[in-house]
N, CA and C of each residue as an Amber inpcrd file, in Angstrom:
protein
   243
   0.8310000  -1.1870000   0.0000000   0.0000000   0.0000000   0.0000000
   0.8700000   1.2420000   0.0000000   0.5070000   2.2290000  -0.7900000
   1.2340000   3.4930000  -0.8370000   0.2370000   4.6410000  -0.8440000
  -0.2460000   5.0420000   0.3460000  -1.1780000   6.1690000   0.3770000
  -0.4650000   7.4910000   0.1530000  -1.1290000   8.4250000  -0.4870000
  -0.5990000   9.7770000  -0.6990000  -1.2700000  10.7250000   0.2860000
  -0.5510000  11.7860000   0.6730000  -1.0910000  12.7640000   1.5990000
  -0.6620000  14.1580000   1.1780000  -1.5690000  15.0750000   1.3200000
  -1.2750000  16.4950000   1.1300000  -1.9630000  17.2480000   2.2530000
  -1.2760000  18.2140000   2.8560000  -1.8970000  18.9690000   3.9370000
  -3.0970000  19.7670000   3.4520000  -3.2180000  19.9800000   2.1510000
  -4.3510000  20.7350000   1.6150000  -5.6650000  20.0100000   1.8800000
  -5.6240000  18.7090000   1.9130000  -6.8440000  17.9430000   2.1180000
  -7.4490000  18.1910000   3.4890000  -6.6230000  18.5610000   4.4760000
  -7.1340000  18.7430000   5.8220000  -7.1650000  20.2070000   6.2560000
  -6.7840000  21.1190000   5.4100000  -6.7650000  22.5440000   5.7580000
  -8.1110000  23.1850000   5.4640000  -8.5570000  24.0400000   6.3750000
  -9.7850000  24.7890000   6.1540000  -9.5430000  25.8710000   5.1180000
  -8.3740000  26.5030000   5.1930000  -8.0380000  27.6020000   4.2840000
  -7.3610000  27.0710000   3.0280000  -7.7900000  27.5790000   1.9150000
  -7.1750000  27.1900000   0.6430000  -5.9190000  28.0000000   0.3930000
  -4.8820000  27.3470000  -0.0720000  -3.6170000  28.0130000  -0.3640000
  -3.3060000  27.8440000  -1.8550000  -2.4420000  28.6620000  -2.3340000
  -1.9910000  28.4960000  -3.7050000  -1.1380000  27.2430000  -3.7910000
  -1.0940000  26.6490000  -4.9570000  -0.4060000  25.3770000  -5.1440000
   1.0530000  25.4230000  -4.7220000   1.7750000  26.4550000  -5.0820000
   3.2010000  26.5050000  -4.7460000   3.4080000  26.6090000  -3.2370000
   2.5390000  27.3470000  -2.5440000   2.6260000  27.4420000  -1.0850000
   2.3370000  26.0970000  -0.4380000   1.3390000  25.4030000  -0.9570000
   0.9620000  24.1060000  -0.4070000   2.0570000  23.0720000  -0.6530000
   2.6630000  23.1020000  -1.8340000   3.7580000  22.1830000  -2.1310000
   4.9370000  22.4280000  -1.1920000   5.2630000  23.6940000  -0.9540000
   6.3590000  24.0290000  -0.0380000   6.0260000  23.5680000   1.3760000
   4.7810000  23.7280000   1.7680000   4.3490000  23.2740000   3.1000000
   4.4780000  21.7520000   3.2190000   4.0930000  21.0360000   2.1840000
   4.2070000  19.5740000   2.2110000   5.6750000  19.1320000   2.2520000
   6.5450000  19.8360000   1.5540000   7.9700000  19.5040000   1.6010000
   8.5380000  19.7490000   2.9960000   8.1360000  20.8430000   3.6310000
   8.5780000  21.1280000   4.9950000   8.0490000  20.0740000   5.9610000
   6.8200000  19.6450000   5.7500000   6.2330000  18.5980000   6.5820000
   7.0120000  17.2950000   6.4380000   7.3660000  16.9460000   5.2170000
   8.1490000  15.7290000   4.9730000   9.4890000  15.7850000   5.6990000
  10.1750000  16.9130000   5.6170000  11.4670000  17.0600000   6.2890000
  11.3170000  16.9360000   7.8010000  10.2720000  17.5180000   8.3560000
  10.0310000  17.4760000   9.7930000   9.7480000  16.0390000  10.2440000
   8.9520000  15.3170000   9.4980000   8.6200000  13.9240000   9.8330000
   9.8700000  13.0520000   9.7750000  10.6390000  13.1750000   8.7260000
  11.8080000  12.3140000   8.5330000  12.9690000  12.6560000   9.4580000
  12.9880000  13.8570000  10.0030000  14.0740000  14.2820000  10.8860000
  14.1830000  13.3700000  12.1130000  13.0610000  12.9050000  12.6390000
  13.0520000  12.0330000  13.8190000  13.5590000  10.6230000  13.5210000
  13.4520000  10.2050000  12.2930000  13.8880000   8.8840000  11.8330000
  13.1650000   7.7270000  12.5250000  11.9480000   7.9670000  12.9940000
  11.1130000   6.8900000  13.5370000  10.3350000   6.2370000  12.3980000
   9.8880000   7.0600000  11.4560000   9.2700000   6.5930000  10.2130000
   9.9110000   7.3980000   9.0920000   9.9420000   6.8430000   7.9100000
  10.5220000   7.5360000   6.7670000   9.4820000   7.5670000   5.6500000
   9.1130000   8.7870000   5.2820000   8.2030000   8.9780000   4.1720000
   8.9980000   9.5010000   2.9830000   8.4080000   9.4500000   1.8280000
   9.0300000  10.0050000   0.6320000   8.0560000  10.9970000   0.0110000
   8.5430000  11.7780000  -0.9020000   7.6960000  12.7110000  -1.6320000
   7.5600000  12.2650000  -3.0660000   6.5110000  12.7210000  -3.6980000
   6.2990000  12.4220000  -5.1040000   5.5290000  13.5750000  -5.7470000
   5.6400000  13.6700000  -7.0500000   4.9070000  14.6780000  -7.8080000
   3.8070000  13.9640000  -8.5890000   2.5740000  14.4130000  -8.4000000
   1.4270000  13.8720000  -9.1390000   0.6980000  15.0580000  -9.7500000
   0.5660000  15.0420000 -11.0540000  -0.0850000  16.1480000 -11.7760000
   0.5050000  17.4990000 -11.3930000   1.8380000  17.5240000 -11.2350000
   2.5300000  18.7630000 -10.9440000   2.4720000  19.2160000  -9.4940000
   1.8720000  18.4350000  -8.6100000   1.7450000  18.7820000  -7.1940000
   2.5710000  17.8300000  -6.3440000   3.1120000  18.3460000  -5.2300000
   3.9550000  17.5670000  -4.3280000   3.0970000  16.9170000  -3.2470000
   3.2660000  15.6130000  -3.0880000   2.5480000  14.8410000  -2.0740000
   3.5310000  14.0470000  -1.2350000   3.1350000  13.7670000   0.0010000
   3.8910000  12.8450000   0.8460000   3.4040000  11.4380000   0.5550000
   4.3190000  10.4900000   0.7080000   3.9890000   9.1120000   0.3680000
   4.5370000   8.1900000   1.4500000   3.6940000   7.3030000   1.9320000
   4.1100000   6.3050000   2.9070000   3.9630000   4.9250000   2.2500000
   5.0310000   4.1840000   2.2340000   5.0210000   2.8540000   1.6380000
   5.2010000   1.8300000   2.7570000   4.2530000   0.9360000   2.8880000
   4.2700000  -0.0580000   3.9520000   4.4900000  -1.4240000   3.3050000
   5.6830000  -1.9740000   3.5200000   6.0410000  -3.2150000   2.8330000
   6.2670000  -4.4020000   3.7550000   6.7330000  -4.1510000   4.9550000
   7.1350000  -5.2570000   5.8180000   5.9290000  -6.0630000   6.2720000
   6.0180000  -7.3660000   6.1260000   4.9300000  -8.2790000   6.4480000
   4.5010000  -8.1710000   7.9110000   5.4440000  -7.8700000   8.7900000
   5.1430000  -7.8450000  10.2250000   4.8020000  -6.4520000  10.7630000
   4.5590000  -5.5120000   9.8740000   4.1200000  -4.1930000  10.3220000
   2.7410000  -4.3420000  10.9640000   2.6260000  -3.8910000  12.2170000
   1.3490000  -4.0430000  12.9050000   0.7010000  -2.6780000  13.1580000
  -0.4820000  -2.7200000  13.7460000  -1.2480000  -1.4860000  13.9650000
  -0.5260000  -0.4990000  14.8640000   0.2520000  -0.9820000  15.8280000
   0.9440000  -0.0550000  16.7190000   1.9660000   0.7860000  15.9530000
   2.6210000   0.1920000  14.9810000   3.5980000   0.9310000  14.1720000
   2.8980000   1.9570000  13.2790000   1.7510000   1.5610000  12.7180000
   0.9860000   2.4950000  11.8950000   0.4280000   3.6320000  12.7480000
  -0.0410000   3.3100000  13.9530000  -0.5270000   4.3520000  14.8600000
   0.5940000   5.3270000  15.2060000   1.7950000   4.8060000  15.4350000
   2.9350000   5.6680000  15.7300000   3.2320000   6.5920000  14.5450000
   3.2120000   6.0450000  13.3490000   3.4780000   6.8430000  12.1510000
   2.4380000   7.9540000  12.0000000   1.1730000   7.6170000  12.1820000
   0.1180000   8.6200000  12.0600000   0.2310000   9.6800000  13.1460000
   0.6440000   9.2880000  14.3220000   0.8490000  10.2460000  15.4080000
   1.9890000  11.2070000  15.0870000   3.0750000  10.6830000  14.5550000
   4.2240000  11.5120000  14.1670000   3.8110000  12.5000000  13.0800000
   3.0690000  12.0340000  12.0950000   2.6000000  12.9020000  11.0130000
   1.6750000  13.9890000  11.5690000   0.7440000  13.5920000  12.4020000
  -0.2010000  14.5360000  12.9880000   0.5050000  15.5950000  13.8360000
   1.4640000  15.1730000  14.6580000   2.2090000  16.1090000  15.4970000
   3.0460000  17.0710000  14.6670000   3.6790000  16.5670000  13.6150000
   4.5000000  17.4260000  12.7490000   3.6150000  18.4640000  12.0480000
   2.4470000  18.0440000  11.5920000   1.5210000  18.9730000  10.9340000
   1.0390000  20.0330000  11.9190000   0.7290000  19.6150000  13.1260000
   0.2920000  20.5680000  14.1620000   1.3810000  21.5960000  14.4580000
   2.6280000  21.1320000  14.5720000   3.7440000  22.0380000  14.8350000
   3.9270000  23.0590000  13.7070000   3.7740000  22.6030000  12.4620000
   3.9020000  23.5230000  11.3320000   2.7780000  24.5460000  11.3270000
   1.5960000  24.1270000  11.6650000   0.4390000  25.0480000  11.6780000
   0.5870000  26.0950000  12.7680000   1.1690000  25.7000000  13.8990000
   1.3160000  26.6240000  15.0310000   2.4850000  27.5920000  14.8390000
   3.3040000  27.2810000  13.8670000   4.3590000  28.2260000  13.5210000
   5.6990000  27.8710000  13.9660000
């Protein structure tokens, strides 16, 4: 599974594409800095998205919950400034 994510999907305020792409790149750097989970970025239709690839057979719900928590916390920190 390789879900894509963009902070635009969860933002109340609409931003211009270049601002949103820069925000997603900053979010990716913040998430990967901790090295608990590693996401990658990709371009789809000219827009930058975060990508999580889950390959290991023994990945369980606790690891996915941790990843989602890290993503959520990083997004919150970026929003707060």
